[in-house]
XYZ file of C-alpha atoms in Angstrom:
743
model
C 34.877 142.804 220.651
C 32.353 144.072 218.125
C 30.801 141.450 215.860
C 33.219 140.980 212.980
C 31.972 139.952 209.536
C 34.165 138.964 206.617
C 32.688 139.912 203.247
C 35.730 140.756 201.167
C 39.312 139.513 201.400
C 42.468 140.881 199.758
C 45.309 138.470 198.952
C 48.663 140.146 198.277
C 50.869 137.929 196.131
C 49.555 135.554 193.452
C 52.174 132.788 193.493
C 51.256 129.126 193.930
C 50.014 129.728 197.488
C 48.486 133.196 196.998
C 46.337 132.268 194.001
C 45.084 129.096 195.682
C 44.304 130.840 198.986
C 42.349 133.431 196.966
C 40.409 130.670 195.204
C 39.643 128.874 198.477
C 38.089 132.057 199.889
C 36.154 132.548 196.639
C 35.070 128.906 196.933
C 33.318 129.598 200.234
C 31.469 132.514 198.632
C 33.520 135.626 199.503
C 34.579 138.477 197.202
C 38.369 138.356 196.734
C 40.846 140.956 195.501
C 44.078 139.286 194.284
C 47.046 141.622 193.735
C 50.633 141.247 192.549
C 53.444 143.344 191.055
C 53.370 145.138 187.725
C 55.702 143.183 185.374
C 59.121 144.816 184.798
C 58.374 145.642 181.147
C 54.897 147.106 181.815
C 55.753 149.969 184.201
C 55.359 152.567 181.442
C 52.260 150.946 179.967
C 48.791 152.292 180.668
C 47.135 149.082 179.424
C 45.406 147.182 182.233
C 46.104 143.762 180.601
C 49.836 144.458 180.472
C 49.991 145.791 184.038
C 47.995 142.825 185.411
C 49.679 140.135 183.312
C 51.570 138.578 186.228
C 48.512 138.193 188.460
C 46.194 137.074 185.638
C 48.629 134.419 184.396
C 49.080 133.099 187.937
C 45.323 132.928 188.514
C 44.716 131.104 185.215
C 47.450 128.576 186.046
C 45.814 127.926 189.429
C 42.335 127.525 187.903
C 43.640 124.976 185.391
C 45.581 123.003 188.007
C 44.480 119.502 188.879
C 42.912 118.675 191.306
C 40.683 121.763 191.124
C 41.364 124.443 193.771
C 37.642 125.362 193.952
C 34.498 123.460 194.967
C 32.610 124.816 191.962
C 33.716 126.516 188.727
C 31.450 129.536 189.415
C 33.635 130.520 192.392
C 36.258 131.906 190.001
C 33.906 134.811 189.140
C 34.306 136.127 192.693
C 38.026 136.917 192.205
C 39.045 140.382 190.956
C 42.678 140.901 189.967
C 44.885 143.985 190.110
C 48.397 145.166 190.909
C 50.145 146.797 193.875
C 50.704 150.126 192.066
C 47.149 150.752 190.862
C 44.935 148.769 193.219
C 46.476 148.693 196.693
C 44.090 151.568 197.529
C 41.161 149.126 197.031
C 42.037 147.214 200.197
C 40.170 149.950 202.095
C 36.977 147.948 201.306
C 38.416 144.638 202.540
C 37.802 143.070 205.965
C 40.885 140.847 205.891
C 44.207 141.326 204.093
C 46.422 138.227 203.654
C 50.028 138.734 202.584
C 51.624 135.886 200.587
C 54.636 137.562 198.921
C 58.211 136.261 198.634
C 59.885 135.066 201.878
C 62.016 138.183 202.503
C 61.624 140.323 205.593
C 62.531 143.617 203.868
C 60.034 143.078 201.013
C 57.223 142.141 203.390
C 57.909 145.104 205.691
C 57.948 147.642 202.864
C 54.639 146.218 201.567
C 53.111 146.532 205.070
C 54.131 150.178 205.148
C 52.094 150.762 201.976
C 49.205 148.635 203.286
C 49.106 150.782 206.427
C 48.356 153.811 204.238
C 45.195 152.237 202.786
C 43.662 149.735 205.227
C 40.839 150.947 207.428
C 41.467 150.592 211.186
C 40.272 147.270 212.606
C 40.930 145.347 209.372
C 42.602 141.978 209.948
C 46.067 141.702 208.429
C 47.834 138.351 208.398
C 50.878 136.740 206.814
C 51.138 133.252 205.323
C 54.905 133.141 205.947
C 56.401 129.885 207.110
C 60.019 130.979 207.368
C 60.106 134.377 209.095
C 59.310 134.998 212.790
C 55.887 136.657 212.875
C 56.806 139.265 215.514
C 59.539 140.723 213.258
C 57.060 141.441 210.463
C 54.994 144.068 212.274
C 57.991 146.041 213.618
C 57.515 149.763 213.131
C 53.774 149.539 212.398
C 50.991 151.412 214.227
C 49.337 150.062 217.365
C 46.089 149.287 215.481
C 48.039 147.366 212.811
C 49.939 145.320 215.431
C 46.756 144.555 217.359
C 45.078 143.106 214.267
C 48.150 141.328 212.882
C 49.207 137.683 213.198
C 50.363 134.686 211.166
C 47.799 132.509 209.325
C 49.780 129.653 207.822
C 47.792 127.717 205.184
C 49.097 124.448 203.771
C 49.286 123.741 200.058
C 46.894 122.978 198.397
C 44.603 125.035 200.685
C 41.390 123.385 199.514
C 42.578 119.875 200.358
C 44.999 120.188 203.287
C 42.930 121.024 206.312
C 45.529 122.650 208.538
C 45.505 126.373 209.330
C 48.095 127.432 211.918
C 47.247 130.668 213.760
C 50.398 132.354 215.129
C 49.847 135.450 217.305
C 52.553 137.952 218.291
C 52.785 139.472 221.803
C 50.848 142.483 220.399
C 47.961 140.541 218.795
C 44.588 141.218 220.396
C 43.372 137.896 221.940
C 39.893 138.606 220.481
C 41.451 138.535 216.982
C 43.021 135.142 217.723
C 39.684 133.777 218.999
C 37.914 135.095 215.915
C 40.411 133.503 213.489
C 40.381 130.161 215.314
C 36.586 130.051 215.055
C 36.312 131.484 211.521
C 38.925 129.099 210.115
C 37.109 126.113 211.568
C 33.522 127.075 210.749
C 33.793 128.930 207.436
C 37.070 127.784 205.880
C 36.555 124.149 206.919
C 39.977 124.035 208.594
C 41.478 122.336 211.592
C 42.700 125.556 213.216
C 45.708 125.069 215.469
C 47.078 127.740 217.769
C 50.866 127.772 217.322
C 53.698 129.643 219.000
C 56.026 131.927 217.065
C 58.813 129.320 216.892
C 60.765 128.246 213.761
C 58.583 126.250 211.300
C 55.685 126.501 213.812
C 54.137 123.089 214.660
C 53.443 120.890 211.632
C 56.582 121.633 209.611
C 58.783 121.428 212.700
C 57.561 117.914 213.532
C 56.958 116.806 209.932
C 60.378 117.846 208.660
C 62.027 116.354 211.765
C 60.239 113.074 210.955
C 61.557 113.103 207.376
C 65.113 114.063 208.442
C 65.099 111.343 211.133
C 64.125 108.817 208.455
C 66.960 110.066 206.205
C 69.319 109.398 209.123
C 67.961 105.856 209.575
C 68.352 105.150 205.845
C 72.108 105.594 206.211
C 72.269 103.834 209.571
C 70.238 100.729 208.634
C 71.127 100.575 204.932
C 67.566 100.905 203.621
C 66.465 101.732 200.084
C 63.975 104.426 199.061
C 61.392 101.812 197.992
C 61.733 100.013 201.347
C 61.211 103.215 203.353
C 58.172 104.311 201.322
C 56.606 100.857 201.719
C 57.032 101.161 205.515
C 56.005 104.799 206.050
C 52.749 105.060 204.054
C 49.219 103.696 204.727
C 50.789 100.757 206.598
C 51.405 103.072 209.599
C 48.463 105.417 208.930
C 50.285 107.928 206.736
C 49.428 109.084 203.187
C 50.285 106.962 200.116
C 53.063 109.427 199.284
C 54.905 108.137 202.413
C 58.329 109.828 202.871
C 60.366 110.190 199.678
C 57.373 110.702 197.397
C 56.160 113.465 199.762
C 59.577 115.128 199.518
C 59.336 115.073 195.700
C 55.868 116.645 195.777
C 56.776 119.339 198.336
C 60.093 120.111 196.611
C 63.437 118.902 197.925
C 64.781 122.480 198.027
C 61.813 123.515 200.230
C 62.469 120.621 202.587
C 66.177 121.495 202.816
C 65.331 125.161 203.442
C 63.043 124.328 206.371
C 65.601 121.891 207.835
C 68.407 124.464 207.563
C 66.129 127.120 209.085
C 65.483 124.945 212.151
C 69.176 124.019 212.449
C 70.220 127.683 212.426
C 67.391 129.081 214.575
C 67.116 126.364 217.234
C 70.492 125.976 218.965
C 68.677 124.594 222.050
C 66.956 121.764 220.126
C 68.276 118.512 221.649
C 67.879 116.739 218.266
C 69.408 119.584 216.277
C 71.937 117.321 214.537
C 69.094 115.470 212.809
C 68.511 118.639 210.735
C 72.017 118.442 209.220
C 71.674 117.846 205.483
C 73.194 114.488 204.377
C 75.816 114.674 201.598
C 73.600 112.844 199.071
C 70.794 115.368 199.664
C 73.113 118.372 199.183
C 74.286 116.797 195.928
C 70.699 116.412 194.709
C 70.004 120.122 195.336
C 73.213 121.082 193.487
C 72.161 118.936 190.507
C 68.682 120.551 190.583
C 67.034 117.165 191.211
C 64.323 118.893 193.238
C 61.382 116.516 192.741
C 58.240 116.953 190.647
C 58.958 120.571 189.702
C 62.223 119.654 187.925
C 61.024 116.292 186.601
C 63.241 114.184 188.843
C 64.083 113.802 192.513
C 63.971 110.588 194.495
C 61.798 109.302 191.646
C 61.943 109.933 187.923
C 59.231 109.370 185.328
C 60.425 107.933 182.011
C 58.973 106.165 179.017
C 59.725 102.454 178.739
C 60.722 100.649 175.521
C 57.078 100.213 174.488
C 56.239 103.876 175.136
C 54.553 103.117 178.473
C 55.188 105.320 181.506
C 57.693 103.977 183.991
C 58.757 105.309 187.387
C 62.375 104.804 188.380
C 63.810 105.078 191.896
C 67.086 106.724 192.869
C 69.755 104.517 194.434
C 71.224 106.756 197.156
C 74.525 104.885 197.183
C 75.283 105.040 193.438
C 73.260 108.140 192.458
C 71.751 106.122 189.567
C 68.062 105.509 188.810
C 66.736 101.967 188.507
C 63.373 100.155 188.289
C 61.148 100.299 191.395
C 61.328 97.299 193.718
C 58.436 95.813 195.718
C 60.040 95.071 199.086
C 58.809 92.119 201.178
C 59.139 91.886 204.962
C 57.840 89.017 207.102
C 56.642 91.369 209.876
C 54.731 93.506 207.344
C 53.075 90.460 205.724
C 51.829 89.401 209.165
C 50.554 92.858 210.172
C 49.050 94.043 206.858
C 45.706 92.174 207.113
C 44.999 93.766 210.544
C 42.452 96.567 210.037
C 42.804 98.282 213.419
C 45.695 100.753 213.092
C 46.655 100.644 216.783
C 46.892 96.836 216.735
C 48.827 96.928 213.460
C 51.372 99.421 214.858
C 51.920 97.178 217.890
C 52.662 94.200 215.641
C 54.949 96.195 213.325
C 57.011 97.780 216.102
C 57.602 94.404 217.726
C 58.757 92.852 214.412
C 62.115 91.069 214.606
C 63.289 91.826 211.050
C 64.771 94.934 209.409
C 61.299 96.512 209.017
C 60.580 96.083 212.731
C 63.965 97.546 213.660
C 63.388 100.584 211.425
C 59.842 101.264 212.667
C 60.915 100.854 216.293
C 63.787 103.313 215.979
C 61.687 105.757 213.949
C 58.848 105.814 216.497
C 61.246 106.165 219.451
C 62.958 109.134 217.761
C 59.588 110.716 216.985
C 58.199 110.200 220.509
C 61.348 111.610 222.076
C 61.160 114.674 219.810
C 57.482 115.502 220.374
C 57.799 115.117 224.147
C 60.601 117.713 224.193
C 58.590 120.187 222.048
C 56.162 120.859 224.898
C 55.964 123.649 225.962
C 58.404 125.036 223.343
C 56.088 124.927 220.304
C 52.757 124.279 222.043
C 51.464 124.073 225.601
C 48.966 121.359 224.634
C 49.869 117.967 223.232
C 46.596 117.594 221.267
C 47.526 120.617 219.120
C 50.611 118.750 217.865
C 48.475 115.756 216.895
C 45.826 117.967 215.247
C 48.515 119.757 213.213
C 50.081 116.511 211.964
C 46.770 114.950 210.990
C 45.496 118.064 209.203
C 48.795 119.243 207.677
C 50.504 115.970 206.784
C 47.464 113.711 206.419
C 48.358 111.356 209.281
C 45.497 109.059 210.265
C 46.300 109.385 213.960
C 48.591 111.842 215.750
C 51.994 110.976 217.204
C 50.809 111.053 220.836
C 47.891 108.873 219.781
C 50.337 106.362 218.236
C 52.274 106.404 221.495
C 49.035 105.600 223.351
C 48.381 102.720 220.941
C 51.810 101.205 221.675
C 51.380 101.688 225.439
C 53.065 104.743 226.971
C 54.643 103.100 230.012
C 55.965 100.071 228.122
C 57.347 102.240 225.306
C 59.063 104.690 227.676
C 60.849 101.781 229.395
C 62.042 100.435 226.014
C 63.105 103.915 224.862
C 65.235 104.418 227.961
C 66.760 100.986 227.474
C 67.717 101.988 223.914
C 69.179 105.346 224.997
C 66.322 107.572 223.772
C 65.514 110.491 226.082
C 61.972 111.330 227.185
C 60.916 114.782 228.449
C 60.535 114.864 232.265
C 56.798 115.721 232.085
C 56.041 112.313 230.511
C 57.672 110.504 233.445
C 55.826 112.827 235.828
C 52.565 111.978 234.096
C 53.197 108.227 234.501
C 54.339 108.647 238.110
C 51.040 110.454 238.808
C 49.135 107.331 237.722
C 48.115 108.792 234.340
C 48.875 106.066 231.807
C 47.630 107.620 228.537
C 47.752 110.959 226.703
C 44.065 110.692 225.755
C 41.000 109.110 227.325
C 37.234 109.084 226.792
C 34.875 109.798 229.677
C 31.064 109.817 229.241
C 31.315 110.367 225.501
C 33.846 113.221 225.807
C 37.446 113.025 224.679
C 40.016 114.343 227.140
C 43.717 115.027 226.685
C 46.420 115.148 229.344
C 47.319 118.733 230.235
C 50.981 119.204 231.178
C 50.478 122.408 233.192
C 47.616 121.251 235.434
C 48.908 117.626 235.497
C 45.362 116.373 234.829
C 43.007 115.788 231.907
C 41.043 118.485 230.097
C 38.200 118.159 227.610
C 39.232 119.072 224.063
C 37.841 122.518 223.169
C 34.831 122.606 220.845
C 34.333 118.866 221.361
C 30.534 119.379 221.347
C 30.808 120.502 217.702
C 32.767 117.413 216.659
C 30.768 114.272 217.430
C 32.793 111.062 217.198
C 30.254 108.239 217.045
C 32.351 105.534 218.714
C 32.886 107.735 221.800
C 29.149 107.440 222.583
C 27.102 104.689 224.224
C 26.636 101.732 221.883
C 23.061 100.422 221.845
C 23.375 97.686 219.191
C 26.008 96.072 216.972
C 26.699 93.323 214.473
C 29.947 92.203 212.804
C 30.227 95.382 210.671
C 28.008 98.074 212.252
C 27.399 99.908 215.477
C 24.396 102.003 216.531
C 25.163 104.721 219.095
C 23.068 107.026 221.262
C 24.515 110.462 220.358
C 22.315 112.400 222.789
C 19.175 114.573 222.563
C 17.134 111.584 221.411
C 19.151 110.937 218.250
C 20.831 107.685 217.154
C 23.944 107.420 214.981
C 24.827 104.445 212.763
C 28.287 103.704 211.414
C 29.994 100.699 209.831
C 33.536 99.559 209.238
C 34.209 97.303 206.239
C 36.862 97.309 203.501
C 36.473 100.660 201.679
C 33.298 100.899 203.821
C 31.466 98.917 201.130
C 27.798 98.115 201.791
C 26.979 94.401 202.122
C 24.309 92.379 203.920
C 25.551 93.242 207.433
C 25.441 96.971 206.727
C 21.935 96.739 205.226
C 20.711 94.857 208.336
C 22.381 97.555 210.454
C 20.546 100.354 208.622
C 17.201 98.559 209.046
C 17.904 97.911 212.733
C 19.010 101.533 213.304
C 15.736 102.827 211.810
C 13.718 100.289 213.830
C 15.377 101.377 217.117
C 14.955 105.075 216.247
C 11.247 104.603 215.431
C 10.705 102.936 218.797
C 12.415 105.309 221.230
C 14.214 108.168 219.443
C 13.688 111.310 217.367
C 15.603 110.073 214.335
C 18.770 108.544 212.881
C 22.043 109.922 211.510
C 23.937 107.634 209.094
C 27.655 108.508 208.965
C 31.051 107.018 209.666
C 34.603 108.011 210.519
C 36.448 106.000 207.854
C 38.735 107.658 205.301
C 35.694 107.490 202.974
C 31.956 107.304 203.616
C 31.589 104.342 201.258
C 32.761 103.079 197.883
C 29.261 101.638 197.354
C 27.654 98.204 197.275
C 29.811 95.104 197.413
C 30.131 94.667 193.626
C 32.525 91.710 194.093
C 29.704 89.724 195.684
C 27.324 90.561 192.784
C 30.049 89.495 190.330
C 30.503 86.132 192.102
C 26.735 85.436 192.096
C 26.646 86.206 188.343
C 29.652 83.981 187.533
C 28.171 81.101 189.511
C 24.717 81.801 188.020
C 23.176 82.046 191.489
C 20.253 84.035 190.139
C 18.034 83.608 193.220
C 20.857 84.801 195.503
C 21.479 87.761 193.207
C 17.779 88.621 193.136
C 17.628 88.408 196.949
C 20.714 90.653 197.409
C 19.344 93.357 195.091
C 15.865 93.218 196.649
C 17.407 93.546 200.115
C 19.297 96.652 198.952
C 16.197 98.168 197.344
C 13.992 97.421 200.366
C 16.562 98.956 202.732
C 16.731 102.150 200.644
C 12.918 102.359 200.634
C 13.014 101.827 204.408
C 15.309 104.905 204.591
C 12.781 106.869 202.487
C 9.575 105.764 204.240
C 10.607 105.542 207.892
C 8.414 107.219 210.488
C 11.373 109.240 211.834
C 13.795 111.532 209.948
C 16.889 109.807 208.522
C 19.784 112.161 207.694
C 22.903 110.964 205.849
C 26.279 112.689 206.425
C 28.676 111.567 203.657
C 32.334 112.574 203.164
C 35.150 111.493 200.845
C 33.910 108.825 198.428
C 30.148 108.264 198.464
C 29.731 106.205 195.300
C 27.113 103.867 193.854
C 25.035 102.417 196.690
C 26.241 105.141 199.062
C 24.951 107.767 196.609
C 21.634 105.868 196.429
C 21.379 106.049 200.226
C 21.761 109.857 200.042
C 19.099 110.013 197.313
C 16.577 108.300 199.613
C 17.312 110.194 202.838
C 15.214 113.008 204.294
C 18.248 115.255 204.154
C 21.955 115.108 203.291
C 24.582 116.994 205.324
C 27.610 116.405 203.105
C 31.196 117.421 203.780
C 32.353 119.861 201.067
C 34.931 117.242 200.038
C 32.431 114.573 198.986
C 32.850 112.713 195.692
C 29.513 111.204 194.769
C 27.734 109.678 191.799
C 26.045 106.585 190.375
C 29.119 104.869 188.928
C 27.755 101.369 188.280
C 27.702 101.697 184.493
C 31.501 101.938 184.664
C 31.524 98.223 185.550
C 28.664 97.279 183.231
C 25.831 97.402 185.785
C 22.675 99.498 186.064
C 22.318 101.245 189.454
C 19.865 98.850 191.091
C 19.530 100.110 194.651
C 16.883 102.666 193.734
C 19.179 105.278 192.168
C 17.830 104.844 188.639
C 14.229 104.928 189.925
C 14.983 108.061 191.964
C 16.501 109.836 188.935
C 13.380 109.021 186.871
C 11.146 110.283 189.706
C 13.103 113.542 189.943
C 13.062 113.951 186.131
C 9.269 113.490 186.241
C 8.986 116.263 188.866
C 11.241 118.583 186.838
C 9.336 118.319 183.529
C 7.967 121.677 182.304
C 5.087 122.409 179.984
C 7.233 124.651 177.782
C 10.101 122.292 176.911
C 10.290 118.811 175.370
C 9.756 116.330 178.205
C 12.662 114.197 177.032
C 15.263 116.892 177.883
C 15.033 116.401 181.640
C 15.068 112.622 181.331
C 17.935 112.725 178.815
C 20.100 114.781 181.224
C 19.401 112.310 184.029
C 20.072 109.356 181.686
C 23.437 110.831 180.602
C 24.539 111.373 184.218
C 24.073 107.648 184.916
C 25.209 106.399 181.492
C 28.530 108.272 181.660
C 29.030 107.355 185.373
C 29.496 111.054 186.217
C 30.957 111.833 189.621
C 30.615 115.175 191.410
C 34.108 116.174 192.598
C 32.689 118.199 195.500
C 29.375 118.399 197.349
C 28.694 121.707 195.534
C 28.899 119.939 192.153
C 26.471 117.248 193.371
C 23.704 119.891 193.231
C 24.448 120.432 189.509
C 24.112 116.693 188.862
C 20.764 116.610 190.672
C 22.057 114.229 193.355
C 21.600 116.772 196.142
C 18.479 118.952 196.316
C 18.794 122.745 196.318
C 17.212 124.354 199.356
C 17.061 121.073 201.277
C 20.424 119.304 201.403
C 23.386 121.209 202.848
C 27.165 121.389 202.539
C 29.326 121.369 205.676
C 32.722 122.970 205.061
C 34.450 121.374 208.018
C 34.144 117.607 207.634
C 34.587 117.159 211.410
C 31.298 119.037 211.985
C 29.126 117.041 209.577
C 27.737 114.597 212.198
C 26.831 117.473 214.538
C 25.053 119.262 211.659
C 23.236 116.046 210.717
C 22.113 115.587 214.330
C 20.839 119.188 214.407
C 18.922 118.520 211.163
C 17.282 115.387 212.619
C 16.105 117.430 215.620
C 14.820 120.265 213.377
C 12.906 117.848 211.123
C 11.425 116.093 214.153
C 10.453 119.369 215.868
C 8.743 120.682 212.725
C 6.251 117.786 212.940
C 7.851 115.116 210.761
C 5.452 112.712 209.080
C 6.263 109.627 206.999
C 6.317 110.610 203.296
C 3.448 109.243 201.197
C 4.442 106.552 198.689
C 4.524 108.032 195.182
C 2.114 106.757 192.520
C 2.387 109.739 190.133
C 5.726 109.180 188.404
C 5.562 110.109 184.746
C 7.495 107.717 182.481
C 7.812 108.578 178.820
C 7.631 105.200 177.082
C 8.510 104.621 173.444
C 8.844 108.270 172.362
C 11.709 108.923 174.796
C 13.207 105.455 174.277
C 13.589 106.155 170.556
C 15.387 109.445 171.262
C 17.754 107.809 173.766
C 18.453 104.833 171.463
C 19.419 107.142 168.600
C 21.766 109.087 170.920
C 23.406 105.831 172.070
C 23.755 104.691 168.458
C 25.454 108.003 167.561
C 27.925 107.709 170.454
C 28.702 104.109 169.507
C 29.298 105.026 165.834
C 31.561 107.940 166.834
C 33.594 105.542 169.039
C 32.663 107.349 172.299
C 31.070 104.119 173.511
C 32.084 100.486 172.900
C 29.537 97.927 171.674
C 29.212 96.630 175.223
C 28.784 100.158 176.673
C 25.999 100.697 174.109
C 24.341 97.402 175.114
C 24.274 98.362 178.818
C 23.165 101.940 177.994
C 20.220 100.588 175.935
C 19.149 98.440 178.904
C 19.379 101.529 181.135
C 17.302 103.576 178.651
C 14.660 100.816 178.618
C 14.479 100.793 182.440
C 14.232 104.613 182.631
C 11.506 104.845 179.969
């Protein structure tokens, strides 16, 4: 296959999905052509604005949506709009055409016929359909079209949901599939999952089954909506939106459509009856209670008596809305404090109350279902887990949960309860293989049904998981691991991954070990967030109890550790993701290099709780302002910008924005689109820095501070904001202290 490069992408259809897919491609730096129909009333018009009204309105709505569909506002400039009548000819310059029009076979096929007249041979053409078999779409097209055609199913919103399902047809060139799997992972930051051309593909098939199975248990066990959502959210490693809230967000009509599609198209599915729509759900669709888009679904937002917002929950028995309830279960109270998800699941599933009964039955139904989907929807079990984690935000996959509960033990209990298990699972156990996954010499393997043995997960070398490597040191919160090629990795696991004394000792120890025997150190972790910052609760307690010496010691320890990161004799590279706030941002500021996941939310937020960033962040901002001062502009401008960033506790909502705020350094720090690759990239950076003859930086003595002249300017700005009610008296007090420190 010749080397394929993607420079320009055409997206056909500008609805909710089309416009956001277009913006995601623009967000990674590509030129995008977004096309849609000419509005009914503009066919006779020769005015471009009138003919492109549909597509332009859709794009504007997407740009304004919250959370933002792009990593940086400048990305929007890369999108050009047009319409099918005037601009379809322009796809001749595109390397990839993605169709996202209405879910009707006839409409899609007639559009493909027109596309065929304009696309240059070899151009990729893919469909984002989720409801139509992919092989039907390319019927009647040329051989070149069929060879370069397949399904690429993005999940909404494309920037935030990491799943991209790649669905080939029998005619798709395998080289095209390989290219898309690799491109989606490396450049689009996606978990790319190879799926078969079966109804709802992988994630929606399993995800919607899971929701429908829960609906069935609601009736069977007499549970309320609030009870189910309390039991099926973060407690079992699922998103906060749990079950019913997810249905409201996705749209209840969409959910029903997928369920009906599976029911009609999968007569062989052993759990087909689960996809039958319950009477109360049919009634909701008839009443147009479709969730967020119609203002009410399983939940309804109202204003209380005092004008405050209130969320009401639907009572499925009466069809009336009432105040939300906070359910309490003994088994949940016992399991909640347990941090390890596998341990927590074990405790929950063995609970002897209603919650335990529900979670047991739900997991047995789910395990039975996924076992029977191999090889129907996928030949490999890890693809099912990958799809659920990336598409539905599950913390661990379903087969992984099964491992956590013990496969053999669970299968015995399932059979006792009358739940069927696919024969291959029993074969696996009979062959002495007791788990779906295992780790061997730092590599993660998954059981392979066809060869009846274990195979290494593909691309595993690109996705380093720290805890799978040899541990060389640990304390109560941290572990230091040898991640190969002479590089160490440090990670910690605390509540919200906050940074306290243990973590600071771990960082110092990691640097010490690296200086002795290694090339350098990567600081990263695999939590939901890199870190919410220093342990502010501890600082608060010291202040309340007036333990000034303790407070002074804690802050000095933080500052000294950050300076240890800066002035180590080996490169230290930080790889943040998710939240990297306060102290975690200060750690990035002091590192030799940052390899940040694109979805990193970082900033010095301490002023929001009345504190001045004291771990070296304020000092670092002054140092950088000093380096940025130019002869030809007032010196205070640079300092003022830096002061405002801290004083207003600004947070970058992506790694790209962190460059604008001066947290990351242009030309040095880098953004990694696929979060799963950030540790590998950080390791590569450590090796590069080491190989290029790394030397310990020289301590700075030349930092220009501006004294009284700048302090006066900052004070007057603070006074103005206080007078105009943008800052409270207390905000102004803290801001003046900050100005004094910075000047």
